[in-house]
């Protein structure tokens, strides 16, 4: 649902820039409304991955916030849970969504937790990945470079020796 909303918004942006009619213009809002009804657990103030209220993941909540699915004004509370590691962790390749939403909500507040997690993940996961695929270092560097420009912090200042 969230990824479809983001794709529809990207398509709408392309249509606007190319002066084309977007036949799908209102679909994203319908999906948002239905996703809110199905996946937002009001008494918990957070999104459930399956809608049953038993599983709260970083990925589902990050994507829901990026897609601007309504959450009754609980964006900051959800971000706090994401930053504090209170939700089921997402894979390394999907952490970019978590970091993006944290930095979008409050760059100054969450910048350090994002940096700390990237540093921790580098220390734990990259030596293991190195034995699987040498190209993983390239992709990890590419992801870090994207965030460097986004938050104005050079990751190369981190001592990775």
Coordinates of N, CA, C and O in Angstrom, one line a residue:
X1 N 0.8 -1.2 0.0 CA 0.0 0.0 0.0 C 0.9 1.3 0.0 O 0.6 2.2 -0.8
X2 N 1.8 1.3 0.9 CA 2.6 2.5 1.0 C 3.5 2.7 -0.2 O 3.6 3.8 -0.7
X3 N 4.1 1.7 -0.7 CA 4.9 1.8 -1.9 C 4.1 2.2 -3.1 O 4.6 3.0 -4.0
X4 N 2.9 1.7 -3.2 CA 2.0 2.1 -4.3 C 1.7 3.6 -4.2 O 1.7 4.3 -5.2
X5 N 1.4 4.0 -3.0 CA 1.1 5.5 -2.8 C 2.3 6.3 -3.3 O 2.2 7.3 -4.0
X6 N 3.5 5.9 -2.8 CA 4.7 6.6 -3.2 C 4.9 6.6 -4.8 O 5.3 7.6 -5.4
X7 N 4.6 5.5 -5.4 CA 4.8 5.3 -6.8 C 3.7 6.2 -7.5 O 4.1 6.9 -8.5
X8 N 2.5 6.3 -7.0 CA 1.5 7.1 -7.6 C 1.8 8.6 -7.5 O 1.6 9.4 -8.4
X9 N 2.4 9.0 -6.3 CA 2.9 10.4 -6.2 C 4.0 10.7 -7.1 O 4.0 11.8 -7.7
X10 N 4.9 9.8 -7.4 CA 6.0 10.0 -8.3 C 5.4 10.2 -9.7 O 5.9 11.0 -10.5
X11 N 4.5 9.3 -10.0 CA 3.8 9.4 -11.4 C 3.1 10.7 -11.5 O 3.2 11.4 -12.6
X12 N 2.4 11.2 -10.5 CA 1.8 12.5 -10.5 C 2.8 13.6 -10.7 O 2.5 14.6 -11.5
X13 N 3.9 13.5 -10.1 CA 5.0 14.5 -10.3 C 5.4 14.6 -11.7 O 5.6 15.6 -12.3
X14 N 5.6 13.4 -12.3 CA 6.1 13.3 -13.7 C 5.0 13.9 -14.6 O 5.3 14.7 -15.5
X15 N 3.7 13.6 -14.3 CA 2.6 14.1 -15.2 C 2.6 15.7 -15.1 O 2.4 16.4 -16.1
X16 N 2.8 16.2 -13.9 CA 2.8 17.7 -13.7 C 4.0 18.3 -14.5 O 3.8 19.3 -15.2
X17 N 5.1 17.7 -14.4 CA 6.3 18.2 -15.1 C 6.2 18.1 -16.6 O 6.9 18.9 -17.3
X18 N 5.5 17.2 -17.1 CA 5.4 17.0 -18.6 C 4.0 17.5 -19.1 O 3.7 17.2 -20.3
X19 N 3.3 18.1 -18.3 CA 2.0 18.7 -18.6 C 1.0 17.6 -19.2 O 0.3 17.9 -20.2
X20 N 1.0 16.5 -18.6 CA 0.2 15.4 -19.0 C -0.9 15.2 -18.0 O -0.8 15.4 -16.8
X21 N -2.1 14.7 -18.5 CA -3.2 14.4 -17.6 C -2.9 13.1 -16.8 O -2.4 12.1 -17.4
X22 N -3.1 13.1 -15.5 CA -2.9 11.9 -14.7 C -4.2 11.2 -14.4 O -5.0 11.7 -13.6
X23 N -4.5 10.1 -15.0 CA -5.8 9.4 -14.8 C -5.9 8.7 -13.4 O -7.0 8.3 -13.0
X24 N -4.8 8.7 -12.7 CA -4.8 8.0 -11.4 C -4.7 9.0 -10.2 O -4.3 8.6 -9.1
X25 N -4.9 10.3 -10.5 CA -4.7 11.3 -9.5 C -5.3 11.1 -8.1 O -4.6 11.4 -7.1
X26 N -6.5 10.6 -8.0 CA -7.1 10.5 -6.7 C -7.0 9.1 -6.1 O -7.4 8.9 -4.9
X27 N -6.3 8.2 -6.7 CA -6.2 6.8 -6.2 C -5.4 6.8 -4.9 O -5.7 6.1 -4.0
X28 N -4.3 7.6 -4.9 CA -3.4 7.5 -3.7 C -4.2 7.9 -2.4 O -4.0 7.3 -1.4
X29 N -5.1 8.9 -2.5 CA -5.8 9.2 -1.3 C -6.8 8.1 -0.8 O -7.0 7.9 0.4
X30 N -7.4 7.4 -1.8 CA -8.2 6.3 -1.5 C -7.4 5.2 -0.8 O -7.9 4.6 0.2
X31 N -6.3 4.9 -1.3 CA -5.4 3.9 -0.7 C -5.0 4.3 0.7 O -5.0 3.5 1.6
X32 N -4.6 5.6 0.9 CA -4.3 6.1 2.2 C -5.4 5.8 3.2 O -5.2 5.4 4.3
X33 N -6.6 6.2 2.8 CA -7.8 6.0 3.7 C -8.0 4.6 4.1 O -8.2 4.2 5.2
X34 N -7.9 3.7 3.1 CA -8.1 2.3 3.4 C -7.0 1.7 4.2 O -7.2 0.8 5.0
X35 N -5.7 2.1 3.9 CA -4.6 1.6 4.7 C -4.7 2.1 6.2 O -4.4 1.3 7.1
X36 N -5.2 3.3 6.4 CA -5.4 3.8 7.7 C -6.4 2.9 8.4 O -6.2 2.5 9.6
X37 N -7.5 2.6 7.8 CA -8.6 1.8 8.4 C -8.1 0.4 8.7 O -8.4 -0.2 9.8
X38 N -7.2 -0.2 7.8 CA -6.8 -1.6 8.0 C -5.6 -1.7 8.9 O -5.5 -2.7 9.7
X39 N -4.6 -0.8 8.8 CA -3.3 -1.1 9.4 C -3.0 -0.2 10.6 O -2.1 -0.5 11.4
X40 N -3.7 0.9 10.8 CA -3.4 1.8 11.9 C -4.2 1.3 13.1 O -5.4 1.2 13.1
X41 N -3.4 0.9 14.2 CA -4.0 0.4 15.4 C -4.2 1.6 16.4 O -3.2 2.1 17.0
X42 N -5.4 2.1 16.5 CA -5.6 3.4 17.2 C -5.2 3.3 18.7 O -4.6 4.2 19.2
X43 N -5.5 2.2 19.3 CA -5.2 2.2 20.8 C -3.7 2.0 21.0 O -3.3 2.3 22.1
X44 N -2.9 1.6 20.0 CA -1.5 1.5 20.2 C -0.8 2.8 19.6 O 0.4 3.0 19.9
X45 N -1.5 3.5 18.7 CA -0.9 4.7 18.0 C 0.2 4.3 17.1 O 1.2 5.1 16.9
X46 N 0.1 3.2 16.4 CA 1.1 2.7 15.5 C 0.5 1.8 14.4 O -0.6 1.4 14.5
X47 N 1.3 1.6 13.3 CA 0.8 0.8 12.2 C 1.2 -0.7 12.5 O 2.4 -1.0 12.9
X48 N 0.3 -1.6 12.2 CA 0.6 -3.0 12.3 C 0.9 -3.5 10.9 O 0.3 -3.1 9.9
X49 N 1.9 -4.4 10.8 CA 2.3 -4.9 9.4 C 1.2 -5.6 8.7 O 1.0 -5.5 7.5
X50 N 0.5 -6.4 9.5 CA -0.6 -7.3 8.9 C -2.0 -6.8 9.2 O -3.0 -7.3 8.7
X51 N -2.1 -5.7 10.1 CA -3.4 -5.2 10.4 C -4.1 -5.9 11.6 O -5.2 -5.5 12.0
X52 N -3.4 -6.9 12.2 CA -4.0 -7.6 13.3 C -3.6 -7.1 14.6 O -4.0 -7.5 15.7
X53 N -2.6 -6.2 14.6 CA -2.2 -5.5 15.9 C -1.2 -6.3 16.7 O -0.9 -6.0 17.8
X54 N -0.6 -7.4 16.1 CA 0.4 -8.2 16.8 C 1.8 -8.0 16.3 O 2.7 -8.5 16.9
X55 N 2.0 -7.2 15.3 CA 3.3 -7.1 14.7 C 3.6 -5.7 14.2 O 2.9 -5.2 13.4
X56 N 4.6 -5.1 14.9 CA 4.9 -3.7 14.6 C 6.3 -3.6 14.1 O 7.2 -3.9 14.8
X57 N 6.5 -3.3 12.8 CA 7.8 -3.3 12.2 C 8.3 -1.9 11.8 O 7.5 -1.0 11.6
X58 N 9.6 -1.8 11.8 CA 10.2 -0.5 11.4 C 9.8 -0.2 9.9 O 9.5 0.9 9.6
X59 N 9.9 -1.3 9.1 CA 9.6 -1.0 7.7 C 8.2 -0.6 7.4 O 7.9 0.4 6.7
X60 N 7.2 -1.2 8.0 CA 5.8 -0.9 7.8 C 5.5 0.5 8.3 O 4.8 1.3 7.6
X61 N 6.0 0.9 9.4 CA 5.8 2.2 10.0 C 6.5 3.3 9.3 O 6.0 4.4 9.1
X62 N 7.8 3.0 8.8 CA 8.5 4.0 8.0 C 7.8 4.3 6.7 O 7.7 5.4 6.4
X63 N 7.4 3.2 6.0 CA 6.8 3.4 4.7 C 5.4 4.1 4.9 O 5.0 5.0 4.1
X64 N 4.7 3.8 5.9 CA 3.4 4.4 6.2 C 3.6 5.9 6.4 O 2.8 6.7 5.9
X65 N 4.6 6.3 7.2 CA 4.8 7.7 7.4 C 5.3 8.4 6.1 O 4.9 9.6 5.9
X66 N 6.2 7.8 5.4 CA 6.6 8.4 4.1 C 5.5 8.6 3.1 O 5.4 9.6 2.4
X67 N 4.5 7.6 3.2 CA 3.4 7.7 2.3 C 2.3 8.6 2.8 O 1.2 8.8 2.2
X68 N 2.5 9.2 4.0 CA 1.6 10.1 4.6 C 0.2 9.5 4.9 O -0.8 10.1 4.7
X69 N 0.3 8.2 5.3 CA -1.0 7.6 5.7 C -1.3 8.2 7.1 O -0.5 8.3 7.9
X70 N -2.6 8.6 7.3 CA -2.9 9.3 8.5 C -2.6 8.4 9.7 O -2.8 7.2 9.7
X71 N -2.2 9.1 10.8 CA -1.9 8.4 12.0 C -2.3 9.2 13.3 O -1.6 9.1 14.3
X72 N -3.3 10.0 13.1 CA -3.9 10.7 14.2 C -2.9 11.6 14.9 O -2.9 11.8 16.1
X73 N -1.9 12.2 14.1 CA -1.0 13.1 14.7 C 0.1 12.4 15.5 O 0.9 13.1 16.2
X74 N 0.3 11.1 15.4 CA 1.3 10.4 16.2 C 2.6 10.2 15.4 O 3.4 9.3 15.8
X75 N 2.9 11.0 14.5 CA 4.2 10.9 13.7 C 5.4 10.9 14.7 O 6.3 10.1 14.5
X76 N 5.4 11.9 15.6 CA 6.6 12.0 16.5 C 6.7 10.8 17.4 O 7.8 10.3 17.7
X77 N 5.6 10.3 17.9 CA 5.6 9.1 18.7 C 6.1 7.8 18.0 O 6.9 7.0 18.5
X78 N 5.7 7.7 16.7 CA 6.1 6.6 15.9 C 7.6 6.7 15.6 O 8.4 5.8 15.7
X79 N 8.0 8.0 15.3 CA 9.5 8.2 15.1 C 10.3 7.9 16.3 O 11.4 7.3 16.2
X80 N 9.8 8.2 17.5 CA 10.5 7.9 18.7 C 10.7 6.4 18.8 O 11.8 5.9 19.2
X81 N 9.6 5.6 18.5 CA 9.8 4.2 18.6 C 10.7 3.6 17.6 O 11.5 2.7 17.8
X82 N 10.7 4.2 16.4 CA 11.7 3.8 15.4 C 13.1 4.1 15.8 O 14.0 3.3 15.7
X83 N 13.4 5.3 16.3 CA 14.7 5.7 16.8 C 15.2 4.9 18.0 O 16.4 4.6 18.1
X84 N 14.3 4.5 18.9 CA 14.7 3.8 20.1 C 14.8 2.3 19.8 O 15.1 1.5 20.8
X85 N 14.5 1.8 18.6 CA 14.6 0.4 18.4 C 13.5 -0.4 19.0 O 13.7 -1.6 19.4
X86 N 12.3 0.1 19.2 CA 11.2 -0.5 19.9 C 10.4 -1.4 18.9 O 9.5 -2.2 19.4
X87 N 10.6 -1.3 17.7 CA 9.9 -2.1 16.7 C 10.7 -3.2 16.1 O 12.0 -3.2 16.2
X88 N 10.1 -4.2 15.4 CA 10.8 -5.3 14.8 C 11.7 -4.6 13.7 O 11.2 -3.9 12.8
X89 N 13.0 -4.9 13.7 CA 14.0 -4.3 12.8 C 13.8 -4.7 11.4 O 13.3 -5.8 11.1
X90 N 14.1 -3.7 10.5 CA 14.1 -4.1 9.1 C 15.5 -4.5 8.6 O 16.4 -4.3 9.3
X91 N 15.5 -5.0 7.4 CA 16.8 -5.4 6.9 C 17.7 -4.2 6.5 O 17.2 -3.1 6.4
X92 N 18.9 -4.4 6.3 CA 19.9 -3.3 6.0 C 19.4 -2.6 4.8 O 19.5 -1.4 4.7
X93 N 19.0 -3.3 3.8 CA 18.6 -2.6 2.5 C 17.3 -1.8 2.7 O 17.1 -0.9 1.9
X94 N 16.5 -2.0 3.7 CA 15.3 -1.2 3.9 C 15.5 -0.1 5.0 O 14.5 0.6 5.2
X95 N 16.6 -0.1 5.6 CA 16.8 0.9 6.6 C 16.8 2.3 6.0 O 16.6 3.3 6.8
X96 N 17.0 2.5 4.8 CA 17.0 3.8 4.1 C 15.7 4.5 4.3 O 15.6 5.7 4.5
X97 N 14.6 3.7 4.3 CA 13.2 4.2 4.6 C 13.1 4.7 6.0 O 12.5 5.8 6.3
X98 N 13.6 4.0 6.9 CA 13.6 4.3 8.4 C 14.4 5.6 8.6 O 13.9 6.6 9.2
X99 N 15.6 5.7 8.0 CA 16.4 6.9 8.2 C 15.8 8.1 7.6 O 15.8 9.2 8.1
X100 N 15.2 7.9 6.4 CA 14.6 9.0 5.7 C 13.4 9.6 6.5 O 13.3 10.8 6.6
X101 N 12.6 8.7 7.0 CA 11.4 9.3 7.8 C 11.9 9.9 9.1 O 11.3 11.0 9.5
X102 N 12.8 9.4 9.7 CA 13.3 10.0 11.0 C 13.9 11.4 10.7 O 13.6 12.3 11.4
X103 N 14.7 11.5 9.6 CA 15.3 12.8 9.3 C 14.2 13.8 8.8 O 14.4 15.0 9.0
X104 N 13.2 13.3 8.1 CA 12.2 14.1 7.6 C 11.3 14.7 8.8 O 11.0 15.9 8.8
X105 N 11.1 13.9 9.8 CA 10.3 14.3 10.9 C 11.0 15.4 11.8 O 10.5 16.4 12.1
X106 N 12.3 15.1 12.1 CA 13.0 16.0 12.9 C 14.5 15.7 12.8 O 15.1 14.9 13.5
X107 N 15.2 16.4 11.8 CA 16.6 16.1 11.5 C 17.5 16.2 12.7 O 18.3 15.3 13.0
X108 N 17.3 17.3 13.4 CA 18.2 17.6 14.6 C 18.0 16.6 15.7 O 19.0 16.1 16.3
X109 N 16.8 16.2 16.0 CA 16.5 15.3 17.0 C 17.0 13.8 16.7 O 17.4 13.1 17.6
X110 N 16.8 13.4 15.5 CA 17.1 12.0 15.1 C 18.5 11.8 14.4 O 18.8 10.7 14.2
X111 N 19.1 12.9 14.1 CA 20.4 12.7 13.3 C 21.4 11.8 14.1 O 22.0 10.9 13.4
X112 N 21.6 12.0 15.4 CA 22.5 11.2 16.1 C 22.2 9.8 16.2 O 23.0 8.9 16.0
X113 N 20.9 9.5 16.4 CA 20.5 8.1 16.4 C 20.7 7.4 15.1 O 21.0 6.2 15.0
X114 N 20.4 8.1 14.0 CA 20.7 7.5 12.7 C 22.2 7.2 12.5 O 22.6 6.2 12.1
X115 N 23.0 8.2 12.8 CA 24.4 8.0 12.7 C 24.9 6.9 13.6 O 25.7 6.1 13.2
X116 N 24.4 6.8 14.8 CA 24.8 5.7 15.7 C 24.4 4.4 15.2 O 25.2 3.4 15.3
X117 N 23.2 4.3 14.6 CA 22.8 3.0 14.1 C 23.6 2.6 12.8 O 24.0 1.4 12.7
X118 N 23.9 3.6 12.0 CA 24.7 3.3 10.8 C 26.1 2.8 11.3 O 26.6 1.8 10.7
X119 N 26.7 3.4 12.2 CA 28.0 3.0 12.8 C 27.9 1.6 13.4 O 28.8 0.8 13.1
X120 N 26.9 1.4 14.1 CA 26.7 0.0 14.8 C 26.6 -1.0 13.7 O 27.2 -2.1 13.8
X121 N 25.8 -0.8 12.7 CA 25.5 -1.7 11.6 C 26.8 -2.0 10.9 O 27.1 -3.1 10.4
X122 N 27.6 -0.9 10.6 CA 28.9 -1.1 9.9 C 29.8 -2.0 10.7 O 30.5 -2.8 10.2
X123 N 29.8 -1.9 12.0 CA 30.7 -2.6 12.8 C 30.3 -4.1 12.9 O 31.2 -5.0 13.0
X124 N 29.0 -4.4 12.9 CA 28.5 -5.7 13.1 C 28.3 -6.5 11.7 O 28.8 -7.6 11.6
X125 N 27.7 -5.8 10.8 CA 27.3 -6.5 9.6 C 28.3 -6.6 8.4 O 28.4 -7.5 7.7
X126 N 29.0 -5.5 8.2 CA 29.8 -5.4 7.0 C 30.9 -6.5 7.0 O 31.1 -7.1 6.0
X127 N 31.6 -6.8 8.1 CA 32.6 -7.8 8.1 C 32.0 -9.2 7.7 O 32.6 -9.9 6.9
X128 N 30.8 -9.5 8.1 CA 30.1 -10.7 7.7 C 29.7 -10.6 6.2 O 30.0 -11.6 5.5
X129 N 29.2 -9.5 5.7 CA 28.8 -9.4 4.3 C 30.1 -9.5 3.4 O 30.0 -10.0 2.3
X130 N 31.2 -9.0 3.9 CA 32.4 -9.0 3.1 C 32.7 -10.4 2.5 O 33.1 -10.5 1.4
X131 N 32.4 -11.4 3.3 CA 32.7 -12.8 2.8 C 31.7 -13.2 1.8 O 32.0 -14.2 1.1
X132 N 30.6 -12.6 1.7 CA 29.5 -13.0 0.8 C 29.7 -12.3 -0.6 O 29.7 -12.9 -1.6
X133 N 29.9 -11.0 -0.5 CA 30.0 -10.2 -1.8 C 30.8 -9.0 -1.5 O 30.4 -8.1 -0.8
X134 N 31.9 -8.8 -2.2 CA 32.7 -7.6 -2.1 C 32.0 -6.4 -2.5 O 32.3 -5.3 -2.1
X135 N 31.0 -6.5 -3.4 CA 30.3 -5.3 -3.9 C 29.4 -4.7 -2.8 O 28.9 -3.6 -3.0
X136 N 29.2 -5.4 -1.8 CA 28.3 -4.8 -0.7 C 29.0 -3.5 -0.1 O 28.3 -2.6 0.3
X137 N 30.3 -3.4 -0.1 CA 31.0 -2.2 0.3 C 30.6 -1.0 -0.5 O 30.4 0.1 -0.1
X138 N 30.5 -1.3 -1.8 CA 30.2 -0.2 -2.7 C 28.8 0.3 -2.4 O 28.5 1.5 -2.3
X139 N 27.8 -0.6 -2.3 CA 26.4 -0.2 -2.0 C 26.3 0.5 -0.6 O 25.5 1.4 -0.5
X140 N 27.0 0.0 0.4 CA 26.9 0.6 1.7 C 27.5 2.1 1.6 O 26.9 3.0 2.2
X141 N 28.5 2.2 0.8 CA 29.1 3.6 0.6 C 28.1 4.5 -0.1 O 28.0 5.7 0.2
X142 N 27.4 3.9 -1.1 CA 26.5 4.7 -1.9 C 25.3 5.2 -1.0 O 24.9 6.4 -1.0
X143 N 24.8 4.3 -0.1 CA 23.7 4.7 0.8 C 24.2 5.8 1.8 O 23.5 6.8 2.0
X144 N 25.4 5.6 2.3 CA 25.9 6.6 3.2 C 26.1 8.0 2.5 O 25.8 9.0 3.1
X145 N 26.5 7.9 1.2 CA 26.7 9.2 0.5 C 25.4 9.9 0.3 O 25.3 11.1 0.3
X146 N 24.3 9.2 0.1 CA 23.0 9.8 -0.1 C 22.6 10.5 1.2 O 22.1 11.6 1.1
X147 N 22.8 9.9 2.3 CA 22.5 10.6 3.6 C 23.4 11.7 3.9 O 23.1 12.7 4.6
X148 N 24.7 11.6 3.5 CA 25.6 12.7 3.7 C 25.1 14.0 3.2 O 25.1 15.0 3.9
X149 N 24.6 14.0 2.0 CA 24.0 15.3 1.4 C 22.7 15.6 2.0 O 22.4 16.8 2.1
X150 N 22.0 14.7 2.5 CA 20.6 14.9 3.0 C 20.7 15.6 4.4 O 20.0 16.6 4.7
X151 N 21.6 15.2 5.3 CA 21.7 15.8 6.6 C 22.9 16.7 6.8 O 23.0 17.2 7.9
X152 N 23.7 16.9 5.8 CA 24.8 17.8 5.9 C 25.9 17.3 6.8 O 26.5 18.1 7.5
X153 N 26.1 16.0 6.9 CA 27.1 15.4 7.8 C 28.0 14.5 6.9 O 27.4 13.7 6.2
X154 N 29.3 14.6 7.1 CA 30.1 13.7 6.3 C 30.4 12.4 7.1 O 30.9 12.4 8.2
X155 N 30.0 11.3 6.6 CA 30.2 10.0 7.2 C 31.6 9.6 7.2 O 32.0 8.7 7.9
X156 N 32.4 10.3 6.4 CA 33.8 9.9 6.3 C 34.6 10.4 7.5 O 35.7 10.0 7.8
X157 N 33.9 11.2 8.4 CA 34.5 11.6 9.6 C 34.5 10.5 10.7 O 35.2 10.5 11.7
X158 N 33.6 9.5 10.4 CA 33.5 8.3 11.3 C 34.8 7.5 11.2 O 35.1 7.1 10.1
X159 N 35.4 7.1 12.2 CA 36.6 6.3 12.2 C 36.1 4.8 12.0 O 35.5 4.2 12.8
X160 N 36.4 4.3 10.8 CA 36.0 2.9 10.5 C 37.1 1.9 10.5 O 37.0 0.8 10.0
X161 N 38.2 2.3 11.1 CA 39.3 1.3 11.2 C 39.1 0.3 12.3 O 38.4 0.5 13.2

